[in-house]
PDB file of C-alpha atoms and ligand atoms in Angstrom:
ATOM      1  CA  MET A   1     -66.333   3.524   9.874  1.00 71.00           C
ATOM      2  CA  GLY A   2     -62.883   4.979   9.736  1.00 96.00           C
ATOM      3  CA  ARG A   3     -60.718   4.740  12.779  1.00 98.00           C
ATOM      4  CA  LEU A   4     -60.851   8.462  13.553  1.00 98.00           C
ATOM      5  CA  THR A   5     -64.566   9.059  12.860  1.00 98.00           C
ATOM      6  CA  ASN A   6     -65.863  12.116  14.613  1.00 96.00           C
ATOM      7  CA  LYS A   7     -62.203  13.124  15.681  1.00 98.00           C
ATOM      8  CA  VAL A   8     -60.334  16.234  14.904  1.00 98.00           C
ATOM      9  CA  ALA A   9     -56.555  15.855  14.486  1.00 99.00           C
ATOM     10  CA  LEU A  10     -53.791  18.172  13.916  1.00 98.00           C
ATOM     11  CA  VAL A  11     -50.586  17.661  11.772  1.00 99.00           C
ATOM     12  CA  THR A  12     -47.638  19.619  11.902  1.00 98.00           C
ATOM     13  CA  GLY A  13     -44.842  19.132   8.846  1.00 98.00           C
ATOM     14  CA  ALA A  14     -47.750  18.184   6.712  1.00 98.00           C
ATOM     15  CA  SER A  15     -46.286  20.025   3.674  1.00 98.00           C
ATOM     16  CA  SER A  16     -44.255  16.690   2.906  1.00 98.00           C
ATOM     17  CA  GLY A  17     -42.999  13.495   3.949  1.00 98.00           C
ATOM     18  CA  ILE A  18     -44.389  11.714   6.810  1.00 98.00           C
ATOM     19  CA  GLY A  19     -46.530  14.483   8.134  1.00 98.00           C
ATOM     20  CA  ARG A  20     -48.066  14.721   4.626  1.00 98.00           C
ATOM     21  CA  ALA A  21     -48.776  10.994   4.202  1.00 98.00           C
ATOM     22  CA  THR A  22     -50.100  10.852   8.181  1.00 99.00           C
ATOM     23  CA  ALA A  23     -52.652  13.920   7.292  1.00 99.00           C
ATOM     24  CA  ARG A  24     -54.051  12.073   4.159  1.00 98.00           C
ATOM     25  CA  LEU A  25     -54.195   8.685   6.213  1.00 98.00           C
ATOM     26  CA  PHE A  26     -55.888  10.624   9.161  1.00 98.00           C
ATOM     27  CA  ALA A  27     -58.716  12.538   6.728  1.00 98.00           C
ATOM     28  CA  ALA A  28     -59.197   8.885   5.335  1.00 98.00           C
ATOM     29  CA  GLU A  29     -59.710   7.441   8.492  1.00 98.00           C
ATOM     30  CA  GLY A  30     -62.586  10.152   9.144  1.00 98.00           C
ATOM     31  CA  ALA A  31     -61.046  12.664  10.776  1.00 98.00           C
ATOM     32  CA  LYS A  32     -61.291  16.610  10.282  1.00 98.00           C
ATOM     33  CA  VAL A  33     -57.568  17.495   9.934  1.00 99.00           C
ATOM     34  CA  VAL A  34     -55.729  20.776  10.526  1.00 99.00           C
ATOM     35  CA  VAL A  35     -52.477  20.966   8.673  1.00 99.00           C
ATOM     36  CA  GLY A  36     -49.397  23.014   9.138  1.00 98.00           C
ATOM     37  CA  ALA A  37     -45.811  23.893   7.944  1.00 98.00           C
ATOM     38  CA  ARG A  38     -44.328  27.065   6.464  1.00 98.00           C
ATOM     39  CA  ARG A  39     -45.016  26.468   2.855  1.00 98.00           C
ATOM     40  CA  SER A  40     -48.306  27.316   1.917  1.00 98.00           C
ATOM     41  CA  SER A  41     -48.750  26.100  -1.288  1.00 98.00           C
ATOM     42  CA  GLU A  42     -47.866  22.829  -0.625  1.00 98.00           C
ATOM     43  CA  LEU A  43     -50.493  22.831   2.069  1.00 98.00           C
ATOM     44  CA  ALA A  44     -53.124  23.966  -0.058  1.00 98.00           C
ATOM     45  CA  THR A  45     -52.197  21.315  -2.413  1.00 98.00           C
ATOM     46  CA  LEU A  46     -52.685  18.602   0.447  1.00 98.00           C
ATOM     47  CA  VAL A  47     -56.016  20.491   1.294  1.00 98.00           C
ATOM     48  CA  ALA A  48     -57.164  19.783  -2.259  1.00 98.00           C
ATOM     49  CA  GLU A  49     -56.307  16.408  -2.137  1.00 98.00           C
ATOM     50  CA  ILE A  50     -57.989  15.415   0.665  1.00 98.00           C
ATOM     51  CA  GLU A  51     -61.095  17.180  -0.223  1.00 98.00           C
ATOM     52  CA  ALA A  52     -61.139  15.426  -3.594  1.00 98.00           C
ATOM     53  CA  ALA A  53     -60.739  12.294  -1.586  1.00 98.00           C
ATOM     54  CA  GLY A  54     -63.901  12.905   0.282  1.00 98.00           C
ATOM     55  CA  GLY A  55     -62.213  14.203   3.192  1.00 98.00           C
ATOM     56  CA  GLU A  56     -62.134  17.358   5.263  1.00 98.00           C
ATOM     57  CA  ALA A  57     -58.927  19.650   5.929  1.00 98.00           C
ATOM     58  CA  ILE A  58     -57.881  23.096   6.809  1.00 98.00           C
ATOM     59  CA  ALA A  59     -54.439  24.517   6.414  1.00 98.00           C
ATOM     60  CA  LEU A  60     -52.495  27.377   8.588  1.00 98.00           C
ATOM     61  CA  ALA A  61     -49.061  28.232   7.685  1.00 98.00           C
ATOM     62  CA  GLY A  62     -46.353  28.956  10.170  1.00 98.00           C
ATOM     63  CA  ASP A  63     -43.257  28.362  11.774  1.00 98.00           C
ATOM     64  CA  VAL A  64     -43.185  25.803  14.905  1.00 98.00           C
ATOM     65  CA  GLN A  65     -41.000  27.598  16.495  1.00 98.00           C
ATOM     66  CA  SER A  66     -43.340  30.372  17.683  1.00 98.00           C
ATOM     67  CA  GLU A  67     -45.970  30.031  20.376  1.00 98.00           C
ATOM     68  CA  ASP A  68     -48.315  32.086  18.722  1.00 98.00           C
ATOM     69  CA  TYR A  69     -48.505  29.576  16.049  1.00 98.00           C
ATOM     70  CA  ALA A  70     -48.887  26.647  18.209  1.00 98.00           C
ATOM     71  CA  LYS A  71     -51.761  28.369  19.843  1.00 98.00           C
ATOM     72  CA  ALA A  72     -53.285  29.644  16.508  1.00 99.00           C
ATOM     73  CA  LEU A  73     -53.529  25.693  15.187  1.00 99.00           C
ATOM     74  CA  VAL A  74     -55.468  24.731  18.338  1.00 99.00           C
ATOM     75  CA  THR A  75     -57.646  27.756  17.873  1.00 98.00           C
ATOM     76  CA  LEU A  76     -58.389  27.004  14.512  1.00 98.00           C
ATOM     77  CA  ALA A  77     -59.426  23.323  15.537  1.00 98.00           C
ATOM     78  CA  ALA A  78     -61.606  24.362  17.804  1.00 98.00           C
ATOM     79  CA  GLU A  79     -63.324  27.144  15.762  1.00 98.00           C
ATOM     80  CA  LYS A  80     -63.453  25.305  12.523  1.00 98.00           C
ATOM     81  CA  TYR A  81     -64.163  21.706  13.844  1.00 98.00           C
ATOM     82  CA  GLY A  82     -65.130  22.247  17.642  1.00 98.00           C
ATOM     83  CA  ARG A  83     -62.696  20.123  19.648  1.00 98.00           C
ATOM     84  CA  LEU A  84     -59.264  18.509  19.045  1.00 98.00           C
ATOM     85  CA  ASP A  85     -58.621  14.828  19.810  1.00 98.00           C
ATOM     86  CA  VAL A  86     -55.259  14.167  17.848  1.00 99.00           C
ATOM     87  CA  ALA A  87     -52.058  16.405  17.543  1.00 99.00           C
ATOM     88  CA  TYR A  88     -49.529  14.811  15.562  1.00 99.00           C
ATOM     89  CA  ASN A  89     -46.611  17.139  16.588  1.00 98.00           C
ATOM     90  CA  ASN A  90     -44.138  16.043  13.902  1.00 98.00           C
ATOM     91  CA  ALA A  91     -42.403  19.245  12.130  1.00 98.00           C
ATOM     92  CA  GLY A  92     -38.502  18.645  12.099  1.00 98.00           C
ATOM     93  CA  THR A  93     -35.195  19.590  10.844  1.00 98.00           C
ATOM     94  CA  LEU A  94     -31.822  17.809  10.834  1.00 97.00           C
ATOM     95  CA  GLY A  95     -30.160  21.236  11.644  1.00 96.00           C
ATOM     96  CA  GLU A  96     -26.707  21.918  11.520  1.00 96.00           C
ATOM     97  CA  MET A  97     -24.760  18.564  11.187  1.00 95.00           C
ATOM     98  CA  GLY A  98     -21.286  17.813  11.167  1.00 96.00           C
ATOM     99  CA  PRO A  99     -18.532  17.981  13.920  1.00 97.00           C
ATOM    100  CA  THR A 100     -20.042  18.883  17.290  1.00 97.00           C
ATOM    101  CA  THR A 101     -17.029  21.466  17.705  1.00 98.00           C
ATOM    102  CA  GLY A 102     -18.367  23.183  14.429  1.00 97.00           C
ATOM    103  CA  ILE A 103     -21.630  23.326  15.543  1.00 97.00           C
ATOM    104  CA  SER A 104     -22.707  27.295  16.302  1.00 97.00           C
ATOM    105  CA  GLU A 105     -24.531  28.085  19.012  1.00 98.00           C
ATOM    106  CA  ALA A 106     -27.130  29.496  16.930  1.00 98.00           C
ATOM    107  CA  GLY A 107     -27.427  26.285  14.964  1.00 97.00           C
ATOM    108  CA  TRP A 108     -27.883  24.339  17.960  1.00 98.00           C
ATOM    109  CA  ASN A 109     -30.582  26.524  19.433  1.00 98.00           C
ATOM    110  CA  ALA A 110     -32.400  26.519  15.990  1.00 98.00           C
ATOM    111  CA  ALA A 111     -32.416  22.569  15.957  1.00 98.00           C
ATOM    112  CA  LEU A 112     -33.871  22.602  19.617  1.00 98.00           C
ATOM    113  CA  ALA A 113     -36.506  25.141  18.807  1.00 98.00           C
ATOM    114  CA  THR A 114     -37.930  23.272  15.715  1.00 98.00           C
ATOM    115  CA  ASN A 115     -37.643  19.785  17.019  1.00 98.00           C
ATOM    116  CA  LEU A 116     -38.157  20.193  20.800  1.00 98.00           C
ATOM    117  CA  THR A 117     -39.468  23.364  21.810  1.00 98.00           C
ATOM    118  CA  SER A 118     -42.114  23.421  19.226  1.00 98.00           C
ATOM    119  CA  ALA A 119     -43.494  19.853  20.801  1.00 98.00           C
ATOM    120  CA  PHE A 120     -43.568  21.437  24.466  1.00 98.00           C
ATOM    121  CA  LEU A 121     -45.506  24.752  22.638  1.00 98.00           C
ATOM    122  CA  GLY A 122     -48.026  22.694  20.712  1.00 98.00           C
ATOM    123  CA  ALA A 123     -48.668  20.376  23.692  1.00 99.00           C
ATOM    124  CA  LYS A 124     -48.934  23.331  26.003  1.00 98.00           C
ATOM    125  CA  HIS A 125     -51.872  24.476  23.863  1.00 98.00           C
ATOM    126  CA  GLN A 126     -53.258  21.146  22.937  1.00 99.00           C
ATOM    127  CA  ILE A 127     -53.624  19.524  26.259  1.00 99.00           C
ATOM    128  CA  PRO A 128     -56.359  22.354  27.555  1.00 98.00           C
ATOM    129  CA  GLU A 129     -58.528  21.864  24.454  1.00 98.00           C
ATOM    130  CA  MET A 130     -58.291  18.080  24.488  1.00 98.00           C
ATOM    131  CA  LEU A 131     -59.266  18.194  28.334  1.00 98.00           C
ATOM    132  CA  LYS A 132     -62.443  20.163  27.456  1.00 98.00           C
ATOM    133  CA  HIS A 133     -63.728  16.774  25.838  1.00 97.00           C
ATOM    134  CA  GLY A 134     -62.248  14.086  27.894  1.00 97.00           C
ATOM    135  CA  GLY A 135     -58.763  13.502  26.593  1.00 98.00           C
ATOM    136  CA  GLY A 136     -56.897  13.014  23.634  1.00 98.00           C
ATOM    137  CA  SER A 137     -53.808  11.615  21.837  1.00 99.00           C
ATOM    138  CA  ILE A 138     -50.467  13.444  21.030  1.00 99.00           C
ATOM    139  CA  ILE A 139     -47.892  12.104  19.232  1.00 99.00           C
ATOM    140  CA  PHE A 140     -44.397  13.327  18.569  1.00 98.00           C
ATOM    141  CA  THR A 141     -41.687  12.091  16.059  1.00 98.00           C
ATOM    142  CA  SER A 142     -38.507  11.302  17.430  1.00 98.00           C
ATOM    143  CA  THR A 143     -36.037   9.131  15.845  1.00 97.00           C
ATOM    144  CA  PHE A 144     -33.972   6.165  16.433  1.00 94.00           C
ATOM    145  CA  VAL A 145     -30.700   8.496  16.320  1.00 91.00           C
ATOM    146  CA  GLY A 146     -29.927   9.394  19.718  1.00 84.00           C
ATOM    147  CA  TYR A 147     -32.149   6.665  21.179  1.00 90.00           C
ATOM    148  CA  SER A 148     -31.207   2.970  20.127  1.00 87.00           C
ATOM    149  CA  PHE A 149     -28.373   4.480  17.018  1.00 85.00           C
ATOM    150  CA  ALA A 150     -25.708   6.789  17.260  1.00 88.00           C
ATOM    151  CA  PHE A 151     -24.323   8.644  13.978  1.00 90.00           C
ATOM    152  CA  PRO A 152     -21.404  10.923  14.429  1.00 93.00           C
ATOM    153  CA  GLY A 153     -22.044  14.452  13.579  1.00 95.00           C
ATOM    154  CA  THR A 154     -25.481  14.277  14.699  1.00 96.00           C
ATOM    155  CA  ALA A 155     -25.303  16.235  18.006  1.00 97.00           C
ATOM    156  CA  ALA A 156     -27.985  18.664  17.834  1.00 97.00           C
ATOM    157  CA  TYR A 157     -30.333  16.524  16.211  1.00 97.00           C
ATOM    158  CA  ALA A 158     -30.048  13.624  18.294  1.00 97.00           C
ATOM    159  CA  ALA A 159     -30.216  15.527  21.623  1.00 97.00           C
ATOM    160  CA  SER A 160     -33.592  17.508  20.553  1.00 98.00           C
ATOM    161  CA  LYS A 161     -34.961  14.202  19.124  1.00 98.00           C
ATOM    162  CA  ALA A 162     -34.169  12.285  22.634  1.00 97.00           C
ATOM    163  CA  GLY A 163     -35.343  15.104  24.439  1.00 98.00           C
ATOM    164  CA  LEU A 164     -38.652  14.250  22.831  1.00 98.00           C
ATOM    165  CA  ILE A 165     -38.755  10.956  24.762  1.00 98.00           C
ATOM    166  CA  GLY A 166     -38.575  12.826  27.984  1.00 98.00           C
ATOM    167  CA  LEU A 167     -41.143  15.303  27.008  1.00 98.00           C
ATOM    168  CA  THR A 168     -43.225  12.357  26.248  1.00 98.00           C
ATOM    169  CA  GLN A 169     -42.700  10.458  29.413  1.00 98.00           C
ATOM    170  CA  ALA A 170     -43.364  13.444  31.697  1.00 98.00           C
ATOM    171  CA  LEU A 171     -46.572  14.549  29.938  1.00 99.00           C
ATOM    172  CA  ALA A 172     -48.006  10.955  29.753  1.00 98.00           C
ATOM    173  CA  ALA A 173     -47.300  10.678  33.474  1.00 98.00           C
ATOM    174  CA  GLU A 174     -48.905  14.063  34.079  1.00 98.00           C
ATOM    175  CA  TYR A 175     -52.052  13.903  31.822  1.00 98.00           C
ATOM    176  CA  GLY A 176     -52.714  10.408  32.093  1.00 98.00           C
ATOM    177  CA  ALA A 177     -55.424  10.487  34.603  1.00 98.00           C
ATOM    178  CA  GLN A 178     -57.388  13.027  32.847  1.00 98.00           C
ATOM    179  CA  GLY A 179     -57.247  10.857  29.526  1.00 98.00           C
ATOM    180  CA  VAL A 180     -54.587  12.366  27.330  1.00 99.00           C
ATOM    181  CA  ARG A 181     -52.100  10.052  25.961  1.00 99.00           C
ATOM    182  CA  VAL A 182     -48.829  11.016  24.888  1.00 99.00           C
ATOM    183  CA  ASN A 183     -46.302   8.838  22.577  1.00 98.00           C
ATOM    184  CA  ALA A 184     -43.299   9.096  20.477  1.00 98.00           C
ATOM    185  CA  VAL A 185     -42.890   7.625  17.397  1.00 98.00           C
ATOM    186  CA  LEU A 186     -39.204   6.625  16.300  1.00 98.00           C
ATOM    187  CA  PRO A 187     -38.790   6.060  12.524  1.00 98.00           C
ATOM    188  CA  GLY A 188     -35.689   4.507  11.148  1.00 97.00           C
ATOM    189  CA  ALA A 189     -34.730   6.016   7.600  1.00 97.00           C
ATOM    190  CA  VAL A 190     -37.736   7.082   5.729  1.00 98.00           C
ATOM    191  CA  ASP A 191     -37.994   8.142   1.679  1.00 97.00           C
ATOM    192  CA  THR A 192     -38.753  11.971   2.490  1.00 96.00           C
ATOM    193  CA  GLU A 193     -37.058  15.071   1.484  1.00 95.00           C
ATOM    194  CA  MET A 194     -35.037  15.078   4.583  1.00 94.00           C
ATOM    195  CA  TYR A 195     -33.707  11.856   4.001  1.00 95.00           C
ATOM    196  CA  ARG A 196     -32.904  12.408   0.035  1.00 93.00           C
ATOM    197  CA  GLY A 197     -31.491  15.745   1.278  1.00 92.00           C
ATOM    198  CA  MET A 198     -29.039  13.720   3.795  1.00 90.00           C
ATOM    199  CA  ASN A 199     -28.267  10.851   1.620  1.00 92.00           C
ATOM    200  CA  ASP A 200     -27.859  12.491  -2.135  1.00 91.00           C
ATOM    201  CA  SER A 201     -25.410   9.678  -3.362  1.00 94.00           C
ATOM    202  CA  ASN A 202     -26.074   6.035  -4.341  1.00 94.00           C
ATOM    203  CA  GLU A 203     -23.387   5.251  -1.755  1.00 95.00           C
ATOM    204  CA  SER A 204     -24.896   6.745   1.204  1.00 94.00           C
ATOM    205  CA  GLN A 205     -28.304   5.636   0.336  1.00 95.00           C
ATOM    206  CA  THR A 206     -26.770   1.927   0.193  1.00 96.00           C
ATOM    207  CA  PHE A 207     -24.981   2.628   3.348  1.00 94.00           C
ATOM    208  CA  VAL A 208     -28.201   3.675   5.079  1.00 95.00           C
ATOM    209  CA  ILE A 209     -30.294   0.956   3.413  1.00 96.00           C
ATOM    210  CA  GLY A 210     -27.942  -1.657   4.885  1.00 95.00           C
ATOM    211  CA  LEU A 211     -28.401  -0.058   8.361  1.00 94.00           C
ATOM    212  CA  HIS A 212     -31.942  -1.548   8.580  1.00 96.00           C
ATOM    213  CA  ALA A 213     -32.694  -5.316   8.869  1.00 96.00           C
ATOM    214  CA  LEU A 214     -35.432  -5.111   6.011  1.00 97.00           C
ATOM    215  CA  LYS A 215     -32.844  -3.754   3.922  1.00 97.00           C
ATOM    216  CA  ARG A 216     -34.745  -0.894   2.633  1.00 98.00           C
ATOM    217  CA  VAL A 217     -35.992   2.392   4.204  1.00 98.00           C
ATOM    218  CA  ALA A 218     -39.603   3.084   4.700  1.00 98.00           C
ATOM    219  CA  LYS A 219     -41.977   4.793   2.963  1.00 98.00           C
ATOM    220  CA  PRO A 220     -43.934   7.571   4.332  1.00 98.00           C
ATOM    221  CA  GLU A 221     -46.892   6.088   4.173  1.00 98.00           C
ATOM    222  CA  GLU A 222     -45.802   3.137   6.580  1.00 98.00           C
ATOM    223  CA  LEU A 223     -44.915   5.448   9.210  1.00 98.00           C
ATOM    224  CA  ALA A 224     -48.444   7.280   8.698  1.00 98.00           C
ATOM    225  CA  ARG A 225     -50.194   3.888   9.751  1.00 98.00           C
ATOM    226  CA  SER A 226     -48.076   3.695  12.731  1.00 98.00           C
ATOM    227  CA  VAL A 227     -48.949   7.104  13.895  1.00 98.00           C
ATOM    228  CA  LEU A 228     -52.542   6.127  13.099  1.00 98.00           C
ATOM    229  CA  TYR A 229     -52.310   3.327  15.542  1.00 98.00           C
ATOM    230  CA  LEU A 230     -51.359   5.581  18.339  1.00 98.00           C
ATOM    231  CA  ALA A 231     -53.900   8.192  17.331  1.00 98.00           C
ATOM    232  CA  SER A 232     -56.654   6.023  17.484  1.00 98.00           C
ATOM    233  CA  ASP A 233     -58.605   3.944  19.956  1.00 98.00           C
ATOM    234  CA  ASP A 234     -56.604   0.668  18.903  1.00 98.00           C
ATOM    235  CA  SER A 235     -53.907   2.137  21.293  1.00 98.00           C
ATOM    236  CA  SER A 236     -56.057   3.053  24.019  1.00 98.00           C
ATOM    237  CA  PHE A 237     -53.789   1.579  26.678  1.00 98.00           C
ATOM    238  CA  VAL A 238     -50.630   2.849  25.361  1.00 98.00           C
ATOM    239  CA  THR A 239     -48.932   5.866  26.654  1.00 98.00           C
ATOM    240  CA  GLY A 240     -45.761   7.101  27.554  1.00 98.00           C
ATOM    241  CA  THR A 241     -43.871   4.873  24.703  1.00 98.00           C
ATOM    242  CA  ALA A 242     -41.027   5.283  22.593  1.00 98.00           C
ATOM    243  CA  SER A 243     -42.400   3.568  19.515  1.00 98.00           C
ATOM    244  CA  LEU A 244     -39.598   2.090  17.176  1.00 97.00           C
ATOM    245  CA  VAL A 245     -40.738   1.949  13.493  1.00 98.00           C
ATOM    246  CA  ASP A 246     -37.081   1.518  12.277  1.00 97.00           C
ATOM    247  CA  GLY A 247     -36.971  -1.772  10.098  1.00 97.00           C
ATOM    248  CA  GLY A 248     -34.973  -3.293  12.554  1.00 96.00           C
ATOM    249  CA  ALA A 249     -32.025  -0.634  12.476  1.00 95.00           C
ATOM    250  CA  SER A 250     -31.745  -0.847  16.382  1.00 93.00           C
ATOM    251  CA  ILE A 251     -31.000  -4.727  16.112  1.00 93.00           C
ATOM    252  CA  THR A 252     -28.527  -4.269  13.227  1.00 88.00           C
ATOM    253  CA  ARG A 253     -24.952  -3.549  13.053  1.00 68.00           C
ATOM    254  CA  THR A 254     -23.460  -3.832   9.721  1.00 60.00           C
TER     255      THR A 254
HETATM  256  P1  NAP B 301     -39.620  16.166   5.362  1.00 69.86           P
HETATM  257  O1  NAP B 301     -40.314  15.739   4.404  1.00 69.86           O
HETATM  258  O2  NAP B 301     -38.503  17.290   5.337  1.00 69.86           O
HETATM  259  O3  NAP B 301     -40.516  16.957   6.450  1.00 69.86           O
HETATM  260  C1  NAP B 301     -40.460  18.063   7.606  1.00 69.86           C
HETATM  261  C2  NAP B 301     -41.535  18.683   7.573  1.00 69.86           C
HETATM  262  O4  NAP B 301     -41.505  19.610   8.899  1.00 69.86           O
HETATM  263  C3  NAP B 301     -42.189  19.659   6.431  1.00 69.86           C
HETATM  264  O5  NAP B 301     -43.366  19.470   6.386  1.00 69.86           O
HETATM  265  C4  NAP B 301     -41.515  21.081   7.124  1.00 69.86           C
HETATM  266  O6  NAP B 301     -42.133  21.925   6.229  1.00 69.86           O
HETATM  267  C5  NAP B 301     -41.835  20.827   8.493  1.00 69.86           C
HETATM  268  N1  NAP B 301     -40.958  21.789   9.163  1.00 69.86           N
HETATM  269  C6  NAP B 301     -39.555  21.735   9.307  1.00 69.86           C
HETATM  270  N2  NAP B 301     -39.177  23.050   9.846  1.00 69.86           N
HETATM  271  C7  NAP B 301     -40.527  23.628  10.264  1.00 69.86           C
HETATM  272  C8  NAP B 301     -40.694  25.037  10.911  1.00 69.86           C
HETATM  273  N3  NAP B 301     -39.911  25.595  11.739  1.00 69.86           N
HETATM  274  N4  NAP B 301     -41.899  25.193  11.037  1.00 69.86           N
HETATM  275  C9  NAP B 301     -42.974  24.527  10.642  1.00 69.86           C
HETATM  276  N5  NAP B 301     -42.696  23.340   9.975  1.00 69.86           N
HETATM  277  C10 NAP B 301     -41.631  22.939   9.724  1.00 69.86           C
HETATM  278  O7  NAP B 301     -39.151  15.415   6.561  1.00 69.86           O
HETATM  279  P2  NAP B 301     -39.627  13.830   7.024  1.00 69.86           P
HETATM  280  O8  NAP B 301     -38.754  12.908   7.060  1.00 69.86           O
HETATM  281  O9  NAP B 301     -40.931  13.645   6.701  1.00 69.86           O
HETATM  282  O10 NAP B 301     -39.699  14.558   8.527  1.00 69.86           O
HETATM  283  C11 NAP B 301     -40.849  14.462   9.594  1.00 69.86           C
HETATM  284  C12 NAP B 301     -40.376  14.067  10.883  1.00 69.86           C
HETATM  285  O11 NAP B 301     -39.729  12.949  10.801  1.00 69.86           O
HETATM  286  C13 NAP B 301     -39.166  15.063  11.285  1.00 69.86           C
HETATM  287  O12 NAP B 301     -39.472  15.504  12.800  1.00 69.86           O
HETATM  288  C14 NAP B 301     -37.912  14.257  11.470  1.00 69.86           C
HETATM  289  O13 NAP B 301     -37.030  14.858  12.005  1.00 69.86           O
HETATM  290  C15 NAP B 301     -38.721  12.614  11.643  1.00 69.86           C
HETATM  291  N6  NAP B 301     -37.713  11.888  11.409  1.00 69.86           N
HETATM  292  C16 NAP B 301     -37.461  11.462   9.792  1.00 69.86           C
HETATM  293  C17 NAP B 301     -36.519  10.521   9.553  1.00 69.86           C
HETATM  294  C18 NAP B 301     -36.339  10.138   7.912  1.00 69.86           C
HETATM  295  O14 NAP B 301     -35.587   9.244   7.911  1.00 69.86           O
HETATM  296  N7  NAP B 301     -37.038  10.882   7.181  1.00 69.86           N
HETATM  297  C19 NAP B 301     -36.093   9.502  10.215  1.00 69.86           C
HETATM  298  C20 NAP B 301     -36.367   9.829  11.659  1.00 69.86           C
HETATM  299  C21 NAP B 301     -37.282  10.752  12.103  1.00 69.86           C
HETATM  300  P3  NAP B 301     -41.860  23.091   5.720  1.00 69.86           P
HETATM  301  O15 NAP B 301     -40.435  23.157   4.990  1.00 69.86           O
HETATM  302  O16 NAP B 301     -43.016  23.721   4.696  1.00 69.86           O
HETATM  303  O17 NAP B 301     -41.988  24.176   6.903  1.00 69.86           O
END
């Protein structure tokens, strides 16, 4: 038996990186998975990969800034698979980086919309569906940046991701009695499109690697295993946490 057998899961930001690895792992552990992101071709490839491995998945492309899209993902899970047990709200963007005095209001708002408002909209529609069947597990992808590590030039990203921790705690307190657990995973650097886009030189990668006690960055699959823990009944008494999976970056100052 897989750890998510008979469960239905939803994963946003599934077209690449951590979300993609997590969707594959959820399916391998027995979940039926609804996958979302904007790039429909990447989602189609992912669904084909999951099916080829014997799993079950369906894709719906859209922008997580849209409440209609948040609702449509839940409706798809309910109509296609009959329920929703796990929601991994993972889509995110670095947004406008650089000196805070140079960040535009539009850039600030866009980072919050993709990283934080999307999580609120997702949970708003996911929770009622989870409650129909006794509860579920919601996971957000925050980050060590803005929590236990500060990088200059990351104001919008850090603020939006730190906001996810407040959202996590509020939702966990509000819905715990009804069986909905809510947790945030806080990765250190993970080797994905986002990481490579930000660290496109050997010098930059060496600097980031050096920030971690393990002296390497994570593979997306390593984050997926931590998310699986929070999604599954293995973490049945875990809620409201900010769960660092950061290779020791938070305890290291080099
Ligand atoms: P990634 O490979 O770039 O994945 C980002 C995902 O988010 C993609 O699937 C992207 O899909 C989706 N996305 C972005 N904006 C979206 C939007 N407006 N609507 C729908 N989907 C959207 O990077 P990743 O590292 O796996 O990032 C996943 C999460 O981990 C993010 O929340 C990120 O902030 C967080 N994180 C990453 C690191 C790291 O070092 N990589 C560290 C800490 C936290 P489309 O482009 O197809 O829409």
